Amino acid sequence: MHNELTQMDIQKMREELDYRRITLRPQLLEEVKTARSFGDLSENFEYKAAKREKNRNESRIRYLENMIKTAKIIEDRSTTGTVGLYDRVTVYLEDDGEEETWQVVTTVRQDVLHGLISKESPMGAALLGRRAGERFFVQVDKDYGYWAQVRAIHKGEDDGSAPLNRF
């Protein structure tokens, strides 16, 4: 499986990898070493906590390395007037009678609570390529879907402001 990522996604992942390898890894190893010196390891909470943080860091390093290794680099190829990657889109949800504004991003940078939806989510996939004023159906699963309408499109670009997701 290939992860569809932008060049900025890869750059942000490499920056995080460098930080975790060069800065964080030695600090965490030192914390484990210090906590180990406190004595009996079976009742040493500091040692267990330091070890857990070290393992969490190593797991994140492996995850980032794998994401980079399996990445397929994509670019936004949307035309003027159509929804593309990193565009801000105002959508009217017919069932709710409400408008929502989202930015369509790659999966590794989605954060629905902050208005960032994945291009692979039901709404993100349904939005790509749509025009302002266009009504469309969002199929969530085999039993549920809803109608929505694109109200406005504000062209955007990947400026790096959307952070990478944690696990």
Coordinates of C-alpha atoms in Angstrom, one line a residue:
M1 CA 0.0 0.0 0.0
H2 CA 1.3 3.4 -0.9
N3 CA 0.5 6.5 1.2
E4 CA -0.4 9.5 -0.9
L5 CA 1.6 12.4 0.6
T6 CA 2.7 15.8 -0.6
Q7 CA 6.3 16.9 -0.7
M8 CA 5.5 19.1 2.3
D9 CA 4.3 16.0 4.2
I10 CA 7.5 14.2 3.5
Q11 CA 9.5 17.3 4.6
K12 CA 7.6 17.6 7.9
M13 CA 8.1 13.9 8.5
R14 CA 11.9 14.1 7.9
E15 CA 12.1 17.1 10.2
E16 CA 10.3 15.2 13.0
L17 CA 12.5 12.1 12.3
D18 CA 15.7 14.2 12.7
Y19 CA 14.4 15.7 15.9
R20 CA 13.4 12.3 17.3
R21 CA 16.7 10.6 16.3
I22 CA 19.2 13.4 17.1
T23 CA 17.6 15.3 20.0
L24 CA 14.9 13.2 21.7
R25 CA 16.5 9.7 21.5
P26 CA 19.7 10.6 23.5
Q27 CA 17.6 12.5 26.1
L28 CA 15.2 9.6 26.6
L29 CA 18.1 7.1 26.9
E30 CA 19.7 9.3 29.5
E31 CA 16.4 9.4 31.4
V32 CA 16.2 5.6 31.4
K33 CA 19.8 5.3 32.6
T34 CA 19.1 7.8 35.4
A35 CA 15.9 6.1 36.5
R36 CA 17.6 2.7 36.4
S37 CA 20.1 4.0 39.0
F38 CA 17.3 4.6 41.5
G39 CA 17.3 1.0 42.6
D40 CA 14.9 -1.9 42.5
L41 CA 13.4 -2.0 39.0
S42 CA 10.3 -4.0 40.0
E43 CA 9.0 -1.0 42.0
N44 CA 10.7 1.8 40.1
F45 CA 7.9 3.9 38.5
E46 CA 10.4 6.4 37.1
Y47 CA 12.2 3.6 35.2
K48 CA 8.9 2.2 33.8
A49 CA 7.8 5.7 32.7
A50 CA 11.1 6.5 31.1
K51 CA 11.2 3.2 29.3
R52 CA 7.6 3.7 28.1
E53 CA 8.6 7.1 26.6
K54 CA 11.7 5.7 25.0
N55 CA 9.6 2.9 23.4
R56 CA 7.0 5.4 22.2
N57 CA 9.7 7.5 20.5
E58 CA 11.2 4.4 18.8
S59 CA 7.7 3.4 17.6
R60 CA 7.0 6.8 16.2
I61 CA 10.4 6.7 14.4
R62 CA 9.6 3.4 12.8
Y63 CA 6.1 4.7 11.8
L64 CA 7.6 7.8 10.1
E65 CA 10.3 5.8 8.4
N66 CA 7.7 3.4 7.0
M67 CA 5.4 6.2 5.9
I68 CA 8.3 7.9 4.0
K69 CA 9.5 4.6 2.5
T70 CA 6.0 3.7 1.1
A71 CA 4.9 7.2 0.1
K72 CA 3.6 8.1 -3.3
I73 CA 4.2 11.8 -3.9
I74 CA 1.1 13.7 -5.1
E75 CA 0.4 17.2 -6.2
D76 CA -2.8 19.2 -6.4
R77 CA -3.9 19.2 -10.0
S78 CA -7.2 21.0 -9.5
T79 CA -8.3 23.7 -11.9
T80 CA -9.5 27.1 -11.1
G81 CA -13.0 26.9 -9.7
T82 CA -12.8 23.3 -8.6
V83 CA -12.1 21.9 -5.2
G84 CA -8.5 20.6 -4.8
L85 CA -6.0 19.6 -2.1
Y86 CA -5.5 22.3 0.6
D87 CA -8.5 24.4 -0.6
R88 CA -10.9 25.8 2.0
V89 CA -14.4 24.9 1.1
T90 CA -17.7 26.1 2.6
V91 CA -20.3 23.4 2.4
Y92 CA -24.1 23.5 3.1
L93 CA -25.3 20.3 4.8
E94 CA -28.9 19.9 3.7
D95 CA -30.0 17.5 6.5
D96 CA -28.7 19.9 9.3
G97 CA -29.4 23.2 7.6
E98 CA -25.9 24.3 8.5
E99 CA -22.8 25.5 6.7
E100 CA -19.4 24.1 7.6
T101 CA -16.0 25.2 6.3
W102 CA -13.2 22.6 5.9
Q103 CA -9.8 22.4 4.4
V104 CA -9.1 19.3 2.3
V105 CA -5.7 17.8 3.4
T106 CA -3.8 14.5 3.2
T107 CA -4.6 11.8 5.7
V108 CA -1.5 12.3 7.8
R109 CA -2.6 15.9 8.5
Q110 CA -6.3 15.6 9.1
D111 CA -7.9 17.1 12.2
V112 CA -11.6 17.3 11.9
L113 CA -11.9 19.3 15.2
H114 CA -9.8 22.0 13.6
G115 CA -11.5 21.9 10.2
L116 CA -9.0 19.7 8.4
I117 CA -10.6 16.8 6.6
S118 CA -8.8 14.0 4.7
K119 CA -9.0 13.7 1.0
E120 CA -9.8 10.1 1.6
S121 CA -12.7 10.7 4.0
P122 CA -16.2 10.4 2.6
M123 CA -16.7 14.2 2.6
G124 CA -13.2 14.9 1.3
A125 CA -13.4 12.4 -1.5
A126 CA -16.9 13.7 -2.5
L127 CA -15.6 17.3 -2.5
L128 CA -12.6 16.9 -4.8
G129 CA -13.3 18.2 -8.2
R130 CA -16.6 19.9 -7.3
R131 CA -17.5 23.5 -8.3
A132 CA -19.2 26.2 -6.3
G133 CA -22.9 25.8 -6.3
E134 CA -22.7 22.1 -7.1
R135 CA -25.0 19.7 -5.1
F136 CA -23.5 16.3 -4.3
F137 CA -24.2 13.1 -2.3
V138 CA -21.8 11.9 0.4
Q139 CA -21.9 8.2 0.8
V140 CA -20.7 7.5 4.4
D141 CA -21.2 3.7 4.3
K142 CA -23.5 1.3 2.5
D143 CA -26.5 2.3 4.7
Y144 CA -26.0 6.1 5.2
G145 CA -25.4 9.1 3.1
Y146 CA -26.5 12.7 2.8
W147 CA -26.8 15.6 0.4
A148 CA -24.5 18.7 0.5
Q149 CA -23.8 21.7 -1.6
V150 CA -20.5 23.6 -2.3
R151 CA -21.1 27.2 -1.3
A152 CA -17.6 28.7 -1.7
I153 CA -14.1 27.6 -2.6
H154 CA -11.0 29.5 -1.4
K155 CA -8.0 28.2 -3.3
G156 CA -5.2 27.2 -0.9
E157 CA -1.7 25.7 -0.9
D158 CA 0.3 23.5 1.3
D159 CA 2.1 26.1 3.4
G160 CA 3.1 23.6 6.1
S161 CA 0.8 25.1 8.7
A162 CA -1.3 21.9 9.1
P163 CA 0.7 19.7 11.6
L164 CA 1.3 16.0 11.2
N165 CA -1.0 13.7 13.1
R166 CA 0.2 11.8 16.1
F167 CA -0.6 8.1 16.3

